[in-house]
Coordinates of C-alpha atoms (C1' of nucleotides) in Angstrom, one line a residue:
Chain A
M1 CA 7.2 2.2 -26.7
P2 CA 3.1 2.6 -25.8
A3 CA 2.7 -0.6 -23.2
A4 CA 0.5 -3.0 -24.4
S5 CA -1.9 -1.6 -22.1
D6 CA -2.0 2.1 -23.0
R7 CA -4.5 0.3 -25.8
I8 CA -6.8 -0.1 -23.5
L9 CA -6.6 2.4 -21.2
K10 CA -6.6 5.6 -23.4
P11 CA -9.5 7.3 -24.3
R12 CA -12.3 6.2 -26.7
K13 CA -12.9 9.6 -27.7
T14 CA -11.6 13.1 -28.0
P15 CA -14.4 15.7 -26.5
R16 CA -15.1 18.2 -29.3
Q17 CA -18.0 20.1 -28.4
A18 CA -17.7 22.0 -25.3
R19 CA -20.0 20.6 -23.6
S20 CA -18.5 17.2 -23.6
E21 CA -15.4 18.7 -21.8
A22 CA -17.9 19.6 -19.3
T23 CA -19.0 16.1 -18.8
V24 CA -15.5 14.8 -19.1
E25 CA -14.1 17.4 -16.0
A26 CA -17.8 16.0 -14.1
I27 CA -17.0 12.5 -14.6
F28 CA -13.1 12.8 -13.0
D29 CA -14.3 15.4 -10.1
A30 CA -17.0 12.7 -9.1
T31 CA -14.7 10.3 -9.1
I32 CA -13.0 12.1 -6.0
Q33 CA -16.3 12.7 -4.6
V34 CA -17.0 9.1 -4.6
L35 CA -13.9 8.6 -3.9
L36 CA -14.2 10.7 -0.7
A37 CA -17.6 9.9 0.5
E38 CA -18.1 7.0 -0.2
G39 CA -14.1 5.1 -0.5
A40 CA -12.6 3.4 -2.7
A41 CA -14.4 0.2 -2.4
R42 CA -18.0 1.2 -3.1
L43 CA -16.6 3.4 -6.3
T44 CA -18.9 2.6 -9.4
T45 CA -18.8 3.6 -12.7
T46 CA -23.1 3.5 -11.7
R47 CA -22.1 5.6 -8.6
V48 CA -19.2 8.1 -10.4
A49 CA -22.2 8.6 -13.3
E50 CA -25.0 9.5 -11.1
R51 CA -22.8 12.4 -9.0
A52 CA -21.0 13.4 -12.0
G53 CA -24.5 13.5 -13.4
V54 CA -24.4 11.6 -17.1
S55 CA -25.4 8.5 -17.3
V56 CA -23.4 5.4 -17.4
G57 CA -23.4 5.2 -21.2
T58 CA -21.9 9.0 -21.3
M59 CA -18.8 7.8 -19.4
Y60 CA -18.3 4.7 -21.4
Q61 CA -18.2 7.3 -24.4
Y62 CA -14.5 8.9 -23.1
F63 CA -13.3 5.8 -20.8
P64 CA -13.2 2.2 -22.3
N65 CA -13.8 1.1 -18.9
K66 CA -13.3 1.8 -14.9
Q67 CA -9.0 1.4 -15.2
A68 CA -8.5 3.9 -17.8
L69 CA -10.8 5.7 -15.4
L70 CA -8.6 5.4 -12.2
H71 CA -5.9 5.6 -14.6
A72 CA -6.5 8.8 -16.6
V73 CA -7.5 10.6 -12.6
L74 CA -4.9 9.8 -11.0
K75 CA -2.6 11.1 -13.7
R76 CA -4.4 14.6 -13.7
H77 CA -3.6 14.7 -9.6
L78 CA 0.6 13.4 -10.6
D79 CA 0.8 15.8 -13.6
G80 CA -0.4 18.8 -11.3
L81 CA 1.8 17.8 -8.8
I82 CA 4.8 17.6 -10.8
D83 CA 4.2 20.6 -12.6
K84 CA 4.9 22.5 -9.7
V85 CA 7.5 21.3 -7.8
E86 CA 9.1 21.6 -11.3
K87 CA 8.4 25.4 -11.5
A88 CA 9.9 25.5 -7.8
C89 CA 13.0 23.9 -8.8
R90 CA 13.2 26.4 -12.5
A91 CA 12.5 29.2 -9.2
L92 CA 15.5 27.7 -7.6
A93 CA 18.5 27.5 -9.8
G94 CA 21.7 28.7 -9.1
E95 CA 20.6 30.1 -5.2
T96 CA 23.2 28.1 -2.5
I97 CA 22.1 24.7 -1.4
A98 CA 20.6 26.3 2.0
V99 CA 18.1 28.2 0.1
I100 CA 17.2 25.8 -2.9
S101 CA 17.2 22.7 0.1
D102 CA 14.0 24.8 2.3
G103 CA 12.6 25.9 -1.4
L104 CA 12.4 22.3 -2.3
V105 CA 10.8 21.1 0.5
A106 CA 8.5 23.9 1.5
A107 CA 7.4 23.4 -2.9
Y108 CA 6.5 19.6 -2.3
L109 CA 4.8 19.9 1.1
Q110 CA 2.5 22.9 -0.2
A111 CA 2.1 20.9 -3.2
K112 CA 0.8 18.4 -1.3
M113 CA -0.7 19.7 1.8
D114 CA -3.3 21.7 -1.4
S115 CA -4.6 18.9 -2.9
F116 CA -4.6 16.9 0.8
D117 CA -8.6 15.4 0.4
T118 CA -7.5 14.9 -3.8
A119 CA -4.0 13.0 -2.3
R120 CA -5.4 10.4 0.1
A121 CA -8.4 9.6 -1.6
L122 CA -6.5 9.1 -4.8
Y123 CA -4.1 6.9 -2.3
A124 CA -6.0 4.4 -2.2
V125 CA -7.2 3.9 -6.3
G126 CA -3.1 4.0 -6.6
A127 CA -3.2 -0.1 -4.6
E128 CA -5.0 -1.2 -7.1
L129 CA -3.8 -0.4 -10.8
D130 CA -1.0 -1.0 -12.9
L131 CA 1.5 2.1 -10.7
G132 CA 4.4 1.6 -13.0
S133 CA 4.5 3.5 -16.1
L134 CA 2.6 6.4 -14.2
Q135 CA 5.0 6.2 -11.3
A136 CA 7.9 5.8 -13.6
A137 CA 7.1 9.0 -15.3
N138 CA 6.8 11.1 -12.3
S139 CA 10.2 9.5 -10.9
K140 CA 12.2 11.0 -13.9
R141 CA 10.5 14.1 -14.1
V142 CA 11.2 15.0 -10.1
G143 CA 14.1 13.6 -10.2
E144 CA 15.7 15.4 -13.6
A145 CA 14.0 18.3 -11.6
V146 CA 15.8 17.8 -8.1
M147 CA 19.2 17.3 -10.0
A148 CA 19.1 20.2 -12.2
V149 CA 18.3 22.4 -9.2
L150 CA 21.2 21.2 -7.9
T151 CA 23.5 21.1 -9.8
S152 CA 22.4 24.1 -9.4
A153 CA 23.8 25.5 -5.9
L154 CA 25.8 28.5 -5.8
D155 CA 28.4 27.0 -3.6
V156 CA 27.9 23.3 -3.3
R157 CA 28.5 20.2 -6.2
F158 CA 28.0 16.7 -5.2
E159 CA 29.8 13.9 -6.0
D160 CA 26.8 11.6 -7.4
V161 CA 23.6 14.3 -7.7
R162 CA 21.8 11.3 -9.3
V163 CA 21.4 9.9 -6.0
V164 CA 20.9 12.4 -3.9
A165 CA 18.5 13.6 -6.0
F166 CA 16.6 10.5 -5.8
T167 CA 17.3 9.9 -1.9
L168 CA 16.2 13.7 -1.2
H169 CA 13.1 13.5 -3.2
V170 CA 12.0 9.7 -1.7
T171 CA 12.6 10.9 1.4
V172 CA 10.3 13.8 1.3
A173 CA 8.0 12.2 -0.8
G174 CA 7.5 8.7 1.2
A175 CA 7.4 11.2 5.0
V176 CA 4.9 13.1 3.1
G177 CA 3.3 10.7 1.8
A178 CA 3.0 8.4 4.8
V179 CA 1.3 11.3 7.2
L180 CA -0.4 12.7 4.6
E181 CA -1.8 9.5 2.4
R182 CA -3.0 7.8 5.1
G183 CA -4.2 8.0 8.4
G184 CA -1.7 11.4 9.6
S185 CA -3.6 14.6 11.1
R186 CA -2.6 18.3 9.7
A187 CA -0.8 18.3 13.0
R188 CA 1.5 16.4 12.3
A189 CA 1.7 17.3 9.0
K190 CA 3.6 21.0 10.8
I191 CA 6.3 18.5 13.0
L192 CA 7.1 17.7 9.2
A193 CA 6.4 21.3 8.3
S194 CA 9.3 22.0 10.8
E195 CA 11.6 18.6 10.8
L196 CA 11.9 17.8 7.1
P197 CA 13.7 20.8 6.0
I198 CA 16.0 20.6 9.0
M199 CA 17.0 17.0 8.2
C200 CA 17.6 18.0 4.0
R201 CA 20.0 20.4 4.9
A202 CA 21.6 18.1 7.4
Y203 CA 21.6 15.5 4.3
L204 CA 22.5 18.3 1.2
T205 CA 25.4 19.2 3.7
A206 CA 26.6 15.6 5.0
V207 CA 27.4 15.1 1.1
A208 CA 27.8 18.3 -0.2
K209 CA 31.2 18.9 -1.3
R210 CA 32.5 23.3 -0.9
K211 CA 32.7 24.4 -4.5
Chain B
M1 CA -11.8 0.7 24.4
P2 CA -13.0 -1.4 22.1
A3 CA -14.6 0.0 18.2
A4 CA -17.5 -0.8 16.9
S5 CA -15.7 -2.0 14.5
D6 CA -14.1 -4.7 16.4
R7 CA -17.5 -7.0 16.5
I8 CA -17.5 -7.6 13.2
L9 CA -13.5 -8.2 12.1
K10 CA -12.6 -10.4 15.7
P11 CA -11.9 -13.2 15.2
R12 CA -15.9 -15.7 14.6
K13 CA -14.2 -18.5 17.2
T14 CA -11.0 -19.4 18.3
P15 CA -8.8 -23.1 17.3
R16 CA -9.0 -25.4 19.7
Q17 CA -7.3 -27.9 18.4
A18 CA -3.9 -28.9 16.3
R19 CA -5.8 -28.8 12.6
S20 CA -7.9 -25.8 13.1
E21 CA -4.5 -24.3 14.2
A22 CA -2.9 -25.2 10.4
T23 CA -6.0 -24.5 9.0
V24 CA -5.9 -20.7 9.9
E25 CA -2.1 -20.7 9.6
A26 CA -3.3 -21.9 5.6
I27 CA -5.5 -19.0 5.2
F28 CA -3.0 -16.5 6.0
D29 CA -0.5 -18.0 3.4
A30 CA -3.1 -18.4 1.5
T31 CA -3.6 -14.7 1.0
I32 CA -0.1 -13.8 1.5
Q33 CA 0.1 -15.9 -2.6
V34 CA -3.2 -15.2 -3.8
L35 CA -2.4 -11.5 -3.8
L36 CA 1.2 -12.1 -4.7
A37 CA 0.5 -14.3 -7.8
E38 CA -3.1 -12.8 -9.1
G39 CA -3.4 -9.0 -7.1
A40 CA -5.6 -7.4 -4.7
A41 CA -8.2 -7.3 -7.3
R42 CA -8.4 -10.5 -7.7
L43 CA -8.6 -11.0 -4.1
T44 CA -11.7 -13.0 -3.3
T45 CA -12.8 -15.9 -0.4
T46 CA -12.6 -18.3 -2.6
R47 CA -9.5 -18.3 -4.5
V48 CA -8.3 -18.0 -0.6
A49 CA -10.4 -20.5 1.0
E50 CA -8.7 -23.1 -2.7
R51 CA -5.8 -22.7 -2.8
A52 CA -5.6 -22.9 1.3
G53 CA -6.3 -26.1 0.5
V54 CA -9.9 -25.8 2.6
S55 CA -13.7 -24.7 2.1
V56 CA -14.8 -20.9 1.7
G57 CA -17.3 -22.1 4.8
T58 CA -14.9 -23.5 7.0
M59 CA -12.9 -19.3 5.9
Y60 CA -16.0 -18.4 7.5
Q61 CA -15.8 -20.1 10.8
Y62 CA -12.4 -18.4 11.5
F63 CA -13.3 -14.8 10.2
P64 CA -16.3 -13.5 10.1
N65 CA -16.2 -11.9 6.7
K66 CA -13.2 -11.0 3.9
Q67 CA -12.1 -7.6 6.2
A68 CA -11.8 -9.3 9.1
L69 CA -9.5 -12.2 7.5
L70 CA -7.5 -8.9 5.6
H71 CA -7.8 -7.0 8.8
A72 CA -5.8 -9.9 10.3
V73 CA -2.7 -10.6 8.0
L74 CA -2.2 -7.4 8.1
K75 CA -1.3 -7.0 11.2
R76 CA 0.1 -10.7 11.4
H77 CA 2.5 -8.7 9.2
L78 CA 3.4 -5.1 10.7
D79 CA 3.5 -6.8 14.5
G80 CA 6.4 -8.8 12.7
L81 CA 8.1 -5.7 11.7
I82 CA 7.0 -4.0 15.2
D83 CA 8.9 -6.5 16.8
K84 CA 11.9 -6.6 14.9
V85 CA 12.6 -2.9 15.3
E86 CA 11.6 -3.0 18.9
K87 CA 14.2 -5.7 19.7
A88 CA 17.0 -3.4 17.7
C89 CA 16.0 -0.6 19.5
R90 CA 16.9 -2.6 22.8
A91 CA 20.0 -3.9 21.8
L92 CA 20.9 -0.2 21.0
A93 CA 20.1 1.9 24.9
G94 CA 22.8 3.4 25.5
E95 CA 24.8 3.5 22.8
T96 CA 26.0 6.6 20.9
I97 CA 23.9 8.0 18.9
A98 CA 25.5 8.1 15.7
V99 CA 25.6 3.9 16.5
I100 CA 22.0 4.3 17.4
S101 CA 21.2 5.8 14.0
D102 CA 23.5 3.3 11.6
G103 CA 22.1 0.7 14.3
L104 CA 18.2 1.7 13.7
V105 CA 17.9 2.5 9.7
A106 CA 19.7 -0.7 9.6
A107 CA 17.1 -2.7 11.4
Y108 CA 14.7 -0.9 9.6
L109 CA 15.9 -1.7 6.4
Q110 CA 16.4 -5.5 7.2
A111 CA 13.0 -6.1 8.8
K112 CA 11.6 -4.5 5.6
M113 CA 13.6 -6.5 3.1
D114 CA 13.6 -9.3 4.5
S115 CA 9.4 -9.7 4.0
F116 CA 9.9 -7.5 0.3
D117 CA 7.1 -9.5 -1.4
T118 CA 4.9 -10.0 1.0
A119 CA 4.8 -6.5 2.2
R120 CA 4.4 -5.0 -1.3
A121 CA 1.2 -7.8 -1.6
L122 CA -0.1 -6.6 1.4
Y123 CA 0.3 -2.6 0.9
A124 CA -2.2 -3.2 -2.0
V125 CA -4.3 -4.7 0.8
G126 CA -4.0 -1.8 3.3
A127 CA -5.5 0.9 1.2
E128 CA -8.7 -0.9 1.6
L129 CA -9.3 -1.6 4.4
D130 CA -10.2 1.0 7.6
L131 CA -5.9 1.1 9.5
G132 CA -7.0 3.4 11.4
S133 CA -6.4 1.1 14.7
L134 CA -3.8 -0.2 13.0
Q135 CA -1.5 2.4 11.9
A136 CA -2.4 4.1 15.2
A137 CA -0.6 0.9 16.9
N138 CA 2.0 0.7 14.6
S139 CA 3.0 4.4 15.3
K140 CA 2.4 4.3 18.7
R141 CA 4.2 1.2 19.9
V142 CA 7.3 2.5 16.9
G143 CA 7.4 6.2 17.9
E144 CA 8.0 4.8 21.8
A145 CA 10.9 2.5 21.5
V146 CA 12.4 5.0 19.3
M147 CA 11.9 7.5 22.1
A148 CA 13.3 5.0 24.7
V149 CA 16.8 5.3 22.4
L150 CA 17.6 8.5 22.0
T151 CA 16.9 9.1 25.2
S152 CA 18.9 6.6 26.3
A153 CA 21.8 8.4 24.1
L154 CA 25.0 8.3 25.6
D155 CA 26.8 11.4 24.3
V156 CA 23.6 14.2 23.4
R157 CA 20.5 14.9 25.0
F158 CA 16.9 16.1 22.3
E159 CA 14.8 19.2 23.7
D160 CA 12.0 17.0 21.7
V161 CA 12.8 13.5 21.5
R162 CA 8.8 12.9 20.7
V163 CA 9.1 14.8 17.7
V164 CA 13.0 13.5 17.0
A165 CA 11.7 10.6 16.5
F166 CA 8.4 11.1 15.3
T167 CA 10.4 12.5 12.2
L168 CA 13.2 9.6 12.1
H169 CA 10.4 6.9 11.7
V170 CA 8.0 8.9 9.2
T171 CA 10.8 9.2 7.2
V172 CA 12.7 6.0 7.1
A173 CA 9.5 4.4 6.9
G174 CA 7.9 6.8 4.0
A175 CA 10.9 6.3 1.8
V176 CA 11.1 3.0 2.3
G177 CA 8.2 1.9 1.8
A178 CA 7.8 4.6 -1.7
V179 CA 10.4 2.4 -2.7
L180 CA 9.6 -1.3 -1.8
E181 CA 5.8 -1.1 -1.6
R182 CA 5.4 0.6 -4.5
G183 CA 7.6 0.3 -7.8
G184 CA 10.8 0.1 -6.6
S185 CA 13.1 -2.6 -7.4
R186 CA 15.7 -4.0 -4.6
A187 CA 19.3 -1.8 -6.7
R188 CA 16.6 1.2 -5.5
A189 CA 16.8 -0.2 -1.7
K190 CA 20.5 -0.4 -1.9
I191 CA 20.9 3.6 -2.8
L192 CA 18.1 4.1 0.9
A193 CA 21.0 1.3 2.0
S194 CA 23.8 3.4 1.7
E195 CA 22.5 7.5 2.0
L196 CA 19.3 7.5 4.8
P197 CA 21.6 6.4 7.6
I198 CA 23.5 9.3 6.0
M199 CA 20.4 11.5 6.4
C200 CA 19.8 10.8 10.1
R201 CA 22.5 11.1 11.7
A202 CA 23.3 13.9 9.7
Y203 CA 20.0 15.2 11.4
L204 CA 20.1 13.6 15.0
T205 CA 23.0 15.6 14.9
A206 CA 21.6 18.9 13.9
V207 CA 18.4 18.8 16.0
A208 CA 21.1 17.0 19.3
K209 CA 22.2 19.3 22.0
R210 CA 25.7 17.7 24.3
K211 CA 25.4 16.0 26.8
Chain C
dT1 C1' -35.4 25.4 -41.4
dC2 C1' -31.9 20.8 -41.8
dC3 C1' -28.8 17.2 -41.3
dA4 C1' -25.2 15.2 -40.4
dA5 C1' -21.8 14.5 -36.1
dA6 C1' -21.7 14.6 -31.9
dC7 C1' -23.0 13.5 -27.8
dC8 C1' -26.3 11.5 -24.2
dT9 C1' -29.8 7.5 -22.4
dG10 C1' -30.6 3.7 -19.4
dA11 C1' -32.4 -0.5 -18.9
dA12 C1' -30.4 -5.3 -19.5
dT13 C1' -26.4 -8.6 -19.9
dA14 C1' -23.5 -11.3 -18.0
dA15 C1' -19.6 -12.1 -14.3
dT16 C1' -18.1 -12.4 -10.5
dG17 C1' -18.4 -12.5 -5.4
dA18 C1' -19.4 -12.8 0.0
dT19 C1' -21.7 -15.4 2.5
dT20 C1' -24.8 -19.0 4.4
dC21 C1' -26.9 -23.1 6.7
dA22 C1' -27.8 -28.0 6.3
dT23 C1' -25.0 -31.3 6.9
dA24 C1' -20.9 -34.8 6.7
dT25 C1' -16.4 -35.4 9.4
dT26 C1' -12.7 -35.9 12.4
dA27 C1' -10.7 -35.7 17.3
dT28 C1' -10.9 -35.6 21.9
dG29 C1' -11.9 -37.7 26.5
dT30 C1' -14.5 -41.5 30.0
Chain D
dA1 C1' -16.9 -48.0 21.5
dC2 C1' -19.5 -43.9 22.3
dA3 C1' -20.6 -39.3 23.3
dT4 C1' -20.1 -34.8 21.9
dA5 C1' -18.1 -30.8 20.9
dA6 C1' -15.2 -29.2 16.6
dT7 C1' -13.8 -28.6 12.4
dA8 C1' -15.0 -29.5 7.2
dT9 C1' -17.6 -29.1 3.2
dG10 C1' -19.9 -26.8 -1.0
dA11 C1' -23.8 -25.8 -3.2
dA12 C1' -27.2 -22.3 -3.0
dT13 C1' -28.7 -17.2 -2.3
dC14 C1' -28.6 -12.7 -2.8
dA15 C1' -26.2 -8.6 -4.4
dT16 C1' -23.2 -6.3 -7.0
dT17 C1' -21.2 -4.6 -10.9
dA18 C1' -18.8 -3.6 -15.0
dT19 C1' -19.5 -3.4 -19.9
dT20 C1' -22.9 -3.3 -24.4
dC21 C1' -26.6 -1.4 -27.3
dA22 C1' -30.5 0.3 -30.2
dG23 C1' -32.2 3.6 -29.5
dG24 C1' -32.8 9.1 -28.2
dT25 C1' -31.3 14.2 -28.0
dT26 C1' -28.0 18.7 -29.2
dT27 C1' -25.3 21.2 -32.0
dG28 C1' -23.2 23.9 -35.4
dG29 C1' -23.0 25.1 -39.6
dA30 C1' -24.1 24.7 -44.6

DNA sequence: TCCAAACCTGAATAATGATTCATATTATGT
DNA sequence: ACATAATATGAATCATTATTCAGGTTTGGA
């Protein structure tokens, strides 16, 4: 069900020639660069266009308004993250719960670390944007992927996989987000890398039933 | 060491009469109300003043600029949260680790739920503000309080309390933040209320040494 | 070579918003 | 009651920004 907001968030026109695809790419990149270099408050359409090496008018050819641009950039980033997590989930299917747990945490952490700067830059954007649709879709996809691996565990089963998957996702995402996207240093990220696996394994073991 | 930003963030003048204290209160409240009712994008000095029932000029008598206002409002909220957590920590000192764990999680969750709306409103503000100083102070105070209770545990001791306290704090805060401050429903908060205690107890048990 | 579609340009428009300041009102101590 | 410090006012100023549009340039194919 396309929300009303879709009408104003969808791209105005779709690129047909190679140069315009490059333009859109440049605009995406520029958005993140401006965000990183100047902060969310100074993220203006003009500045983005300038940095991308195109005119404002060009920007408006592909994005009906600033919000649509931000939405697109954010979606792009989130989709990338989700892909990685889903891939990890598929790779871990059928292993023991210990392996699955460690693998999931590692994948999530890795994915976030890979896009450290982008993630931090986009954090600020998320706030001033209606995240409803994106967030929901995101949660759903990740949630289902995690449920799937958990169910596939070789040695255990869960009373309520849905709840367990949700908890796992929210906890790891929340912790990583709190540390990386805000002021946290990479050093603190390392603490997470060593502690989160312990915590997740402990939790999963606590709520699992032997098969 | 007062940062350079302090100069422009500190109140321009301190209230001396009762009416001005009331004014400042009204401004704080109005800020949150506007945030809640109109969103971060429409949070303007004029609107806040209007809602507070004072003129813009009055606002600028107490806050040198918009940022200072937001900083003050955010600090106020965070301090309130920290107080509650610290209080809980003090009350839990000397108990068994199981009791401490459950108590901490409950206190954190409770504190956040109490200020559900405010927290969500302020989430957006945090992004467009330099949170460095606040965030750091916040983490430090909570971290120390948690370290203290953990150390006081009757039945166990920890190899590295600092790391454990950090992990606990970040995980719980992150998970709760992810669910409450963003699109999450109260229903999801309930899941957290039942699962987080399990997870934290499992983690603490896993890393603790018997005394 | 030529044209229609695709693409690009950037000054102009129209709003909006943060911040100031000269002036007016109110409180407090004497 | 008076003087003085506190507090409040809000139109005016100065800047910034999202968005448009009338017209240019480039591309791919016939």
